[in-house]
XYZ file of C-alpha atoms in Angstrom:
565
model
C 203.640 -35.392 6.142
C 201.435 -38.105 7.318
C 197.684 -38.497 6.682
C 197.053 -38.386 10.056
C 198.582 -35.045 10.517
C 196.764 -33.421 7.603
C 193.385 -34.777 9.113
C 194.003 -33.452 12.518
C 195.089 -30.120 11.037
C 191.953 -30.010 9.135
C 189.641 -30.907 12.214
C 191.439 -28.096 14.122
C 190.427 -25.627 11.376
C 186.670 -26.654 11.103
C 186.285 -27.671 14.759
C 184.309 -24.396 15.619
C 182.036 -24.742 12.700
C 181.198 -28.187 13.445
C 180.328 -27.078 17.015
C 178.081 -24.361 15.735
C 176.315 -26.640 13.258
C 175.797 -29.073 15.982
C 173.929 -26.658 18.020
C 171.967 -25.068 15.207
C 170.730 -28.388 13.978
C 170.328 -30.621 17.138
C 169.891 -27.804 19.781
C 172.479 -29.655 21.845
C 175.752 -28.394 23.416
C 178.853 -28.664 21.668
C 182.460 -27.700 22.537
C 184.116 -25.368 19.864
C 187.741 -25.992 18.977
C 189.453 -22.598 18.492
C 190.050 -21.854 14.778
C 193.447 -20.634 13.586
C 194.164 -16.964 13.747
C 193.919 -14.946 10.591
C 196.893 -15.125 8.412
C 198.573 -18.080 10.529
C 200.874 -20.400 8.435
C 199.112 -23.806 8.438
C 201.150 -27.053 8.805
C 199.752 -28.739 5.826
C 201.268 -26.348 3.090
C 201.822 -22.948 4.278
C 198.470 -21.517 3.377
C 196.666 -18.669 5.078
C 193.288 -18.688 6.873
C 191.183 -15.288 6.156
C 189.243 -13.345 8.754
C 186.115 -13.959 7.020
C 186.480 -17.970 7.180
C 186.843 -17.624 10.831
C 183.752 -15.465 11.142
C 181.894 -17.903 8.994
C 182.514 -20.901 11.041
C 180.974 -19.037 14.019
C 177.866 -18.285 11.914
C 177.512 -20.642 8.982
C 173.870 -20.268 8.235
C 173.644 -16.305 8.624
C 176.998 -14.899 7.613
C 176.368 -11.515 5.872
C 178.689 -12.224 3.008
C 179.314 -15.921 2.577
C 176.349 -18.176 1.872
C 175.863 -21.640 3.248
C 176.260 -23.928 0.328
C 177.291 -27.207 2.177
C 174.349 -29.252 1.008
C 174.391 -28.207 -2.535
C 173.762 -30.896 -5.232
C 172.110 -34.095 -5.514
C 171.205 -35.607 -2.218
C 173.282 -32.664 -0.313
C 176.223 -33.040 -2.347
C 176.646 -37.053 -2.041
C 179.851 -38.343 -3.427
C 178.340 -41.023 -5.268
C 175.317 -41.363 -7.518
C 172.779 -44.317 -7.294
C 173.530 -47.512 -9.189
C 170.208 -48.645 -10.663
C 169.677 -52.093 -12.198
C 170.153 -52.434 -15.973
C 166.578 -52.788 -17.564
C 167.427 -52.041 -21.233
C 170.115 -51.960 -23.839
C 169.539 -49.655 -26.702
C 170.739 -52.293 -29.290
C 167.892 -54.371 -28.019
C 165.440 -51.577 -29.426
C 167.028 -50.969 -32.727
C 170.174 -48.752 -32.090
C 173.150 -49.532 -34.448
C 176.663 -48.280 -33.569
C 179.081 -46.981 -36.354
C 177.084 -47.461 -39.423
C 176.771 -43.502 -39.625
C 173.188 -43.840 -41.248
C 170.786 -45.366 -38.814
C 168.972 -42.517 -36.841
C 169.228 -44.209 -33.274
C 167.159 -41.553 -31.520
C 163.971 -43.499 -31.699
C 165.452 -46.677 -30.206
C 167.200 -44.883 -27.562
C 164.077 -42.983 -26.608
C 161.942 -46.589 -26.620
C 164.544 -48.045 -24.339
C 164.224 -44.846 -21.965
C 160.374 -45.159 -21.983
C 160.463 -48.954 -21.248
C 162.685 -48.009 -18.360
C 160.133 -45.424 -17.261
C 157.230 -47.834 -17.525
C 159.382 -50.386 -15.399
C 159.483 -47.741 -12.351
C 163.096 -46.795 -13.326
C 166.499 -48.448 -14.013
C 169.488 -47.942 -16.080
C 169.437 -47.706 -20.070
C 172.879 -48.868 -21.451
C 174.472 -47.391 -24.537
C 177.373 -49.488 -25.332
C 180.894 -48.302 -26.877
C 180.483 -46.910 -30.372
C 179.179 -43.833 -32.150
C 175.353 -43.756 -32.555
C 173.767 -41.158 -34.992
C 170.863 -39.358 -33.692
C 168.537 -37.212 -36.056
C 166.159 -36.303 -33.056
C 166.529 -35.386 -29.285
C 166.869 -37.850 -26.373
C 164.357 -37.238 -23.598
C 164.312 -38.595 -20.033
C 160.795 -37.735 -18.711
C 160.468 -40.470 -15.893
C 162.101 -40.338 -12.597
C 164.707 -42.813 -11.588
C 165.829 -43.373 -15.169
C 169.616 -43.434 -15.869
C 171.100 -43.244 -19.485
C 174.563 -44.649 -19.143
C 177.254 -44.743 -21.944
C 180.461 -46.682 -21.503
C 182.380 -43.569 -20.903
C 182.651 -40.369 -22.469
C 185.756 -41.369 -24.357
C 184.043 -44.737 -25.588
C 180.317 -43.752 -26.302
C 179.348 -40.867 -28.771
C 175.918 -39.617 -29.927
C 176.335 -37.848 -32.913
C 173.450 -35.188 -33.385
C 172.661 -34.014 -36.881
C 169.581 -31.752 -36.310
C 169.148 -28.518 -34.021
C 165.950 -27.749 -31.938
C 164.582 -25.277 -34.455
C 164.383 -28.107 -36.994
C 163.103 -30.643 -34.440
C 160.665 -28.427 -32.417
C 160.270 -24.970 -34.347
C 161.364 -21.553 -33.975
C 161.193 -20.407 -30.153
C 160.820 -16.796 -29.511
C 161.311 -14.919 -26.507
C 158.466 -14.038 -24.051
C 159.908 -10.498 -23.639
C 159.718 -9.768 -27.419
C 162.057 -9.139 -30.203
C 163.705 -11.446 -32.630
C 165.761 -13.298 -30.171
C 165.664 -17.178 -30.126
C 165.107 -18.852 -26.835
C 167.027 -21.789 -28.073
C 169.827 -19.438 -26.927
C 169.025 -20.252 -23.380
C 166.680 -23.156 -23.390
C 166.188 -26.803 -24.213
C 168.769 -29.566 -24.956
C 169.366 -32.423 -27.260
C 169.402 -34.369 -24.468
C 166.591 -33.062 -22.383
C 165.832 -34.194 -18.887
C 162.331 -32.758 -17.762
C 159.120 -34.476 -16.617
C 156.941 -35.839 -19.372
C 153.856 -33.613 -18.792
C 156.142 -30.569 -18.336
C 157.919 -31.275 -21.481
C 154.754 -31.716 -23.478
C 153.201 -28.418 -22.346
C 156.461 -26.626 -23.004
C 156.856 -28.023 -26.521
C 152.897 -27.373 -27.252
C 153.298 -23.824 -26.248
C 156.426 -23.277 -28.480
C 154.581 -24.770 -31.393
C 151.727 -22.606 -30.629
C 153.902 -19.426 -30.329
C 152.626 -18.814 -26.857
C 156.228 -18.445 -25.432
C 155.947 -19.921 -21.873
C 157.417 -19.562 -18.590
C 159.725 -22.433 -18.028
C 159.702 -23.312 -14.231
C 157.897 -25.204 -11.559
C 154.561 -23.777 -11.730
C 153.551 -24.041 -15.492
C 153.686 -22.097 -18.732
C 151.625 -19.258 -17.128
C 152.894 -19.735 -13.481
C 149.518 -20.746 -12.360
C 149.902 -24.448 -11.779
C 150.139 -24.308 -7.958
C 148.015 -24.773 -4.838
C 148.593 -23.638 -1.418
C 149.497 -26.451 1.040
C 149.850 -24.142 4.057
C 150.943 -20.625 4.993
C 154.212 -20.190 7.030
C 154.889 -18.094 10.083
C 157.769 -15.381 9.984
C 161.349 -16.921 10.242
C 164.862 -15.776 9.634
C 167.281 -16.828 6.858
C 169.357 -19.868 8.022
C 166.705 -21.574 10.046
C 166.174 -25.291 9.385
C 162.549 -25.189 10.727
C 159.508 -23.239 10.117
C 156.284 -23.125 11.786
C 153.082 -23.718 9.538
C 149.425 -23.030 9.925
C 148.297 -26.486 8.793
C 150.782 -29.402 8.812
C 148.370 -32.228 7.667
C 149.485 -31.930 3.809
C 153.081 -32.399 4.782
C 154.790 -35.531 5.130
C 158.549 -36.353 5.350
C 160.265 -36.648 1.978
C 157.597 -34.452 0.241
C 158.860 -31.900 -2.070
C 157.210 -28.573 -1.875
C 157.877 -24.969 -3.028
C 158.592 -22.317 -0.565
C 156.808 -19.284 -2.440
C 157.613 -15.655 -1.492
C 155.807 -12.840 -3.435
C 157.232 -9.291 -3.519
C 155.309 -6.297 -2.164
C 154.793 -2.967 -3.796
C 157.816 -1.508 -2.351
C 159.893 -4.381 -3.666
C 161.277 -5.203 -0.131
C 161.893 -8.762 -1.112
C 164.242 -7.693 -3.919
C 166.028 -5.350 -1.461
C 166.449 -8.258 0.998
C 167.939 -10.282 -1.740
C 170.312 -7.656 -2.333
C 171.394 -7.345 1.421
C 169.039 -4.503 2.388
C 170.305 -1.077 3.520
C 170.309 2.309 1.757
C 171.812 0.994 -1.535
C 168.880 -1.353 -2.394
C 166.398 1.005 -0.908
C 167.256 3.848 -3.241
C 167.586 1.623 -6.260
C 164.690 1.994 -8.786
C 162.992 -1.302 -9.246
C 159.767 -0.353 -11.046
C 161.094 -0.187 -14.616
C 162.866 -3.526 -14.309
C 160.078 -5.393 -15.833
C 161.990 -8.521 -16.768
C 163.298 -8.825 -13.150
C 160.017 -8.393 -11.553
C 158.378 -11.145 -13.816
C 160.771 -13.470 -11.987
C 158.922 -13.307 -8.607
C 157.273 -14.785 -6.840
C 160.551 -16.668 -5.781
C 160.052 -20.484 -5.819
C 162.427 -22.578 -3.931
C 162.099 -26.357 -3.941
C 162.680 -28.324 -0.875
C 162.326 -31.556 0.823
C 160.372 -31.760 4.041
C 162.759 -33.785 6.624
C 160.504 -33.890 9.815
C 157.046 -32.787 10.815
C 156.305 -32.543 14.510
C 153.101 -30.716 15.242
C 153.055 -27.451 13.498
C 157.056 -27.433 13.390
C 158.460 -28.722 10.015
C 162.220 -29.134 9.376
C 163.518 -28.791 5.942
C 166.574 -30.431 4.285
C 168.313 -27.290 3.831
C 168.187 -23.996 5.786
C 165.933 -21.250 4.646
C 167.547 -19.139 1.901
C 165.982 -15.883 2.914
C 163.773 -14.313 5.742
C 160.213 -15.026 5.809
C 158.188 -12.031 6.599
C 154.387 -11.312 6.554
C 154.459 -8.866 3.666
C 155.900 -11.494 1.455
C 152.997 -13.974 2.021
C 155.215 -17.042 2.639
C 153.642 -20.505 1.981
C 154.364 -23.897 1.037
C 152.769 -24.979 -2.269
C 152.629 -27.718 -4.777
C 154.294 -27.640 -8.218
C 154.275 -29.505 -11.281
C 155.331 -33.124 -11.265
C 159.050 -33.274 -10.764
C 161.837 -35.398 -12.329
C 163.848 -36.919 -9.450
C 166.625 -39.477 -9.417
C 167.507 -39.539 -12.893
C 170.684 -39.046 -14.705
C 173.053 -39.139 -17.793
C 176.487 -40.735 -17.501
C 179.412 -41.577 -19.502
C 178.955 -40.278 -22.979
C 179.799 -37.686 -25.422
C 177.213 -35.721 -27.376
C 178.639 -34.186 -30.411
C 176.623 -31.993 -32.862
C 177.527 -31.821 -36.418
C 179.813 -29.013 -36.956
C 178.252 -25.650 -37.940
C 179.419 -22.101 -37.586
C 178.298 -20.508 -34.321
C 175.100 -18.256 -34.798
C 174.923 -14.555 -34.352
C 174.349 -13.564 -30.803
C 170.813 -14.475 -29.393
C 169.731 -16.249 -32.756
C 171.044 -19.787 -31.750
C 169.379 -22.732 -33.657
C 169.635 -25.042 -30.827
C 172.499 -27.301 -31.294
C 172.474 -27.514 -27.324
C 173.916 -30.111 -25.041
C 172.428 -31.395 -21.826
C 169.509 -29.606 -20.024
C 167.861 -30.586 -16.608
C 164.748 -28.717 -16.319
C 162.062 -29.178 -13.363
C 164.355 -31.518 -12.071
C 165.363 -32.106 -8.318
C 168.082 -34.531 -7.302
C 169.174 -35.510 -10.638
C 172.687 -35.636 -12.208
C 175.051 -35.638 -15.073
C 178.426 -37.440 -14.713
C 181.425 -38.037 -17.142
C 179.728 -36.157 -20.220
C 181.346 -34.158 -22.948
C 179.516 -31.879 -25.410
C 181.111 -30.743 -28.415
C 180.126 -28.115 -31.235
C 177.090 -26.943 -29.490
C 175.567 -23.740 -29.051
C 174.862 -24.021 -25.465
C 176.399 -26.660 -23.389
C 175.058 -27.721 -20.074
C 171.701 -26.083 -18.666
C 169.903 -25.861 -15.379
C 166.365 -24.594 -15.992
C 164.183 -24.330 -12.888
C 166.355 -27.230 -11.634
C 167.397 -27.498 -8.062
C 169.425 -29.904 -5.925
C 171.330 -31.251 -8.993
C 174.955 -32.139 -9.670
C 176.857 -31.805 -12.719
C 180.309 -33.630 -12.345
C 183.189 -34.340 -14.589
C 181.435 -32.346 -17.468
C 183.407 -30.687 -20.452
C 182.379 -28.355 -23.291
C 184.552 -28.706 -26.217
C 184.767 -27.861 -29.965
C 183.964 -24.731 -32.029
C 182.879 -22.470 -29.246
C 179.542 -21.983 -27.405
C 177.375 -19.204 -26.493
C 176.514 -20.173 -23.025
C 179.046 -23.318 -22.088
C 177.084 -23.551 -18.919
C 173.798 -21.794 -17.983
C 171.903 -21.558 -14.704
C 168.337 -19.631 -14.716
C 164.877 -19.601 -14.308
C 165.123 -19.913 -10.515
C 167.609 -22.796 -10.258
C 168.802 -23.340 -6.808
C 171.208 -25.373 -4.706
C 172.984 -26.911 -7.641
C 176.523 -28.187 -7.753
C 178.752 -28.150 -10.823
C 182.172 -29.606 -10.051
C 185.283 -30.967 -12.029
C 184.099 -29.142 -14.998
C 186.122 -27.838 -18.117
C 185.430 -25.298 -20.896
C 188.014 -26.079 -23.528
C 189.572 -23.332 -25.728
C 187.439 -23.215 -29.040
C 188.773 -25.111 -32.028
C 187.862 -22.461 -34.484
C 188.058 -18.574 -34.400
C 184.722 -16.940 -33.109
C 182.587 -15.615 -36.078
C 181.671 -11.944 -36.157
C 178.655 -10.835 -33.922
C 178.959 -13.939 -31.795
C 178.998 -13.794 -27.943
C 180.810 -15.971 -25.273
C 179.761 -16.064 -21.593
C 181.116 -18.821 -19.697
C 179.414 -20.032 -16.467
C 176.257 -18.108 -16.391
C 173.841 -17.547 -13.473
C 170.630 -15.527 -13.793
C 166.985 -14.903 -12.969
C 166.927 -15.105 -9.064
C 169.020 -18.472 -9.101
C 170.553 -18.737 -5.643
C 172.926 -21.157 -3.470
C 174.577 -22.746 -6.502
C 178.145 -23.777 -6.664
C 180.705 -24.071 -9.426
C 183.848 -25.808 -7.981
C 187.122 -27.207 -9.262
C 186.800 -25.687 -12.859
C 189.065 -25.184 -15.831
C 187.731 -22.240 -17.712
C 189.910 -22.005 -20.754
C 187.776 -19.235 -22.111
C 184.840 -17.506 -21.085
C 184.092 -15.464 -17.801
C 181.815 -15.699 -14.535
C 178.671 -14.543 -16.250
C 176.521 -12.808 -13.761
C 173.726 -12.298 -16.331
C 171.539 -9.675 -14.288
C 168.160 -10.923 -13.065
C 169.481 -10.572 -9.390
C 171.165 -13.967 -8.831
C 172.241 -14.038 -5.208
C 174.069 -16.460 -2.760
C 176.076 -18.076 -5.325
C 179.792 -19.540 -4.879
C 182.528 -20.001 -7.300
C 185.547 -21.596 -5.806
C 188.945 -23.405 -6.776
C 188.700 -22.292 -10.447
C 191.381 -21.411 -13.167
C 189.910 -18.980 -15.708
C 191.253 -17.334 -18.917
C 188.863 -14.527 -18.462
C 188.000 -13.342 -22.036
C 184.305 -13.782 -22.149
C 181.628 -11.086 -21.506
C 178.606 -11.053 -19.322
C 174.990 -10.275 -20.970
C 171.797 -9.203 -19.607
C 169.084 -6.823 -20.624
C 168.833 -3.604 -18.673
C 165.249 -4.597 -17.625
C 166.494 -7.646 -15.779
C 168.136 -5.389 -13.003
C 171.040 -5.863 -10.984
C 174.146 -8.200 -11.973
C 174.505 -9.341 -8.367
C 172.420 -9.707 -5.234
C 173.958 -10.224 -1.894
C 176.238 -13.097 -0.795
C 178.339 -13.827 -3.900
C 181.577 -15.544 -3.042
C 184.698 -15.876 -5.287
C 187.036 -18.235 -3.317
C 190.485 -19.337 -4.499
C 190.204 -18.043 -8.120
C 193.184 -18.011 -10.534
C 193.002 -15.418 -13.566
C 195.470 -16.488 -15.997
C 195.201 -13.269 -18.164
C 194.870 -10.841 -15.271
C 191.649 -9.334 -16.237
C 189.507 -8.172 -13.289
C 185.966 -8.092 -14.599
C 183.647 -10.319 -12.786
C 186.467 -11.904 -11.071
C 187.157 -9.068 -8.473
C 183.679 -8.385 -7.192
C 184.243 -6.220 -3.962
C 183.319 -2.993 -6.134
C 180.293 -4.575 -7.654
C 178.442 -7.074 -5.546
C 176.644 -6.143 -2.274
C 177.459 -8.138 0.722
C 180.010 -10.222 -1.293
C 183.399 -11.958 -0.459
C 186.401 -12.054 -2.721
C 188.966 -14.128 -1.323
C 192.232 -15.634 -2.566
C 192.525 -13.933 -6.064
C 195.732 -13.018 -7.763
C 196.413 -9.592 -8.830
C 194.114 -8.274 -11.778
C 193.490 -5.080 -13.646
C 190.437 -3.655 -15.435
C 190.158 -4.011 -18.980
C 187.659 -4.647 -21.748
C 184.206 -4.932 -20.309
C 184.301 -2.716 -17.337
C 181.234 -2.453 -15.067
C 179.965 -0.161 -12.311
C 177.959 -1.144 -9.218
C 174.237 -1.280 -9.405
C 173.846 -0.014 -5.853
C 175.089 3.188 -4.364
C 177.034 3.669 -1.146
C 178.883 1.097 0.944
C 178.514 -2.435 -0.558
C 179.669 -4.098 2.519
C 181.861 -6.344 0.513
C 184.951 -7.975 1.652
C 188.428 -8.469 -0.127
C 190.907 -10.726 1.777
C 194.247 -12.424 0.391
C 194.066 -10.351 -2.845
C 197.218 -10.793 -4.843
C 197.869 -14.325 -3.830
C 197.577 -17.378 -5.844
C 196.415 -20.680 -4.148
C 197.371 -19.802 -0.598
C 193.777 -19.295 0.845
C 192.815 -22.132 3.293
C 190.426 -23.962 3.166
C 191.311 -24.284 -0.533
C 187.870 -25.014 -1.592
C 185.045 -23.293 0.089
C 182.187 -25.697 -0.852
C 184.282 -28.835 0.308
C 185.110 -27.088 3.643
C 181.286 -26.278 4.152
C 180.161 -29.820 3.270
C 182.833 -31.154 5.733
C 180.855 -29.162 8.438
């Protein structure tokens, strides 16, 4: 078949969605191309187009079951990352490869700091193995740490975060270690925010970790916002004067006494309305919902955003645009392996902090061609938004959270990722999750993955509007989440083209668990091991299409198809 034939066929499938998007964004007319009928065989491989996709193309920003994630990731899902000029080589600052004794962390951090003082640039780490006895910090925007490739440059980490910073308890009490879900041996976070977090840990004043400081009090109102509906690209503000194109702001939504915001995140209706929210104290600590977004245009009081609204804006939720802590933007890590000294995996929730790469209070940042090995927790998104993890891999002795996405992380893209099978048996009393999402995190995408162990860990805390697509998974992990964190799923979770190699249904087939969700293109699975019941009563308004099939759903990758709109 010719490339031209494939291209024309794809345009035919997406034509109606392009037309709708053109009208929604520009307000101008467009002529829709009729989509293929449900179940029709396609000329590019015999796949099938489900009814729910045809519906989505007619209303891509407001569909009840499928979220719009076409602009997830760094710079709206850009295919390429910036190539910043080289400003430092770590060898010039004292790093020595392959001697096994020199602690190169100070030299690497000096080179990164020099790049920060220069206003940004690339810091090179040449081929070889560099021992690090401390953690690596990227705290300034537009700084890229680049190795020679994940198969050529290795950082060998000898210490954990408990040794380097101290014991980190949970703000919710108990003897849990927050290093089980926070912090990395390569840690991307704005310098002042990182300093405040570490000071709080050392003072045993266990902090909130997000965009508005340790006590969630470091913000000021820029303007209030008029009511609007989910999917709108523009809002009307009371005072446009503080808003300029390109400015990053927080959209802040508070909940009310009836928890109608949480109900809205769950799709609304009798089920969420009858759910008892008041004793879900961990969940209610996550609100207000904070969504970082850049201003695209300001015309009078009308403000256009770079992404459509994730939720309705209603007066009872006091919608406003606010300031936030200084962000980290335009920074990345590329082309290296971080290998921790091999130690046994710790008992569940007692991790010492042999953690991989974490992005925190980061926006439009990235990780590309990076492997982590022998880590407690692999790649973390903590109050991170619009970031991309591409060509990442978790390997070695087994991890608690190979990937974690929490503390209100939104609009991120994890693609071309691998969780390798562990190299040693799991010790007793340890836990394996997989690709984690929790804490009101929304509009995140996991795409083109190979999960050789683990699961789709919806970890309570009401994550909503997240997509997992084009993933092969050996579903042998278990989800976690405290009961006080509330529901496993909010509305608009979508699993699209998922291939389960061991036939286990749990957290894969979610039409009986997640409200207003879609499970599309899943092979036949059965319930065994961890079996969940829905959090909400009544009709979940969930969709199940092309169940019992393998790789026949078209489009094959939901995120790519949306991005092509």
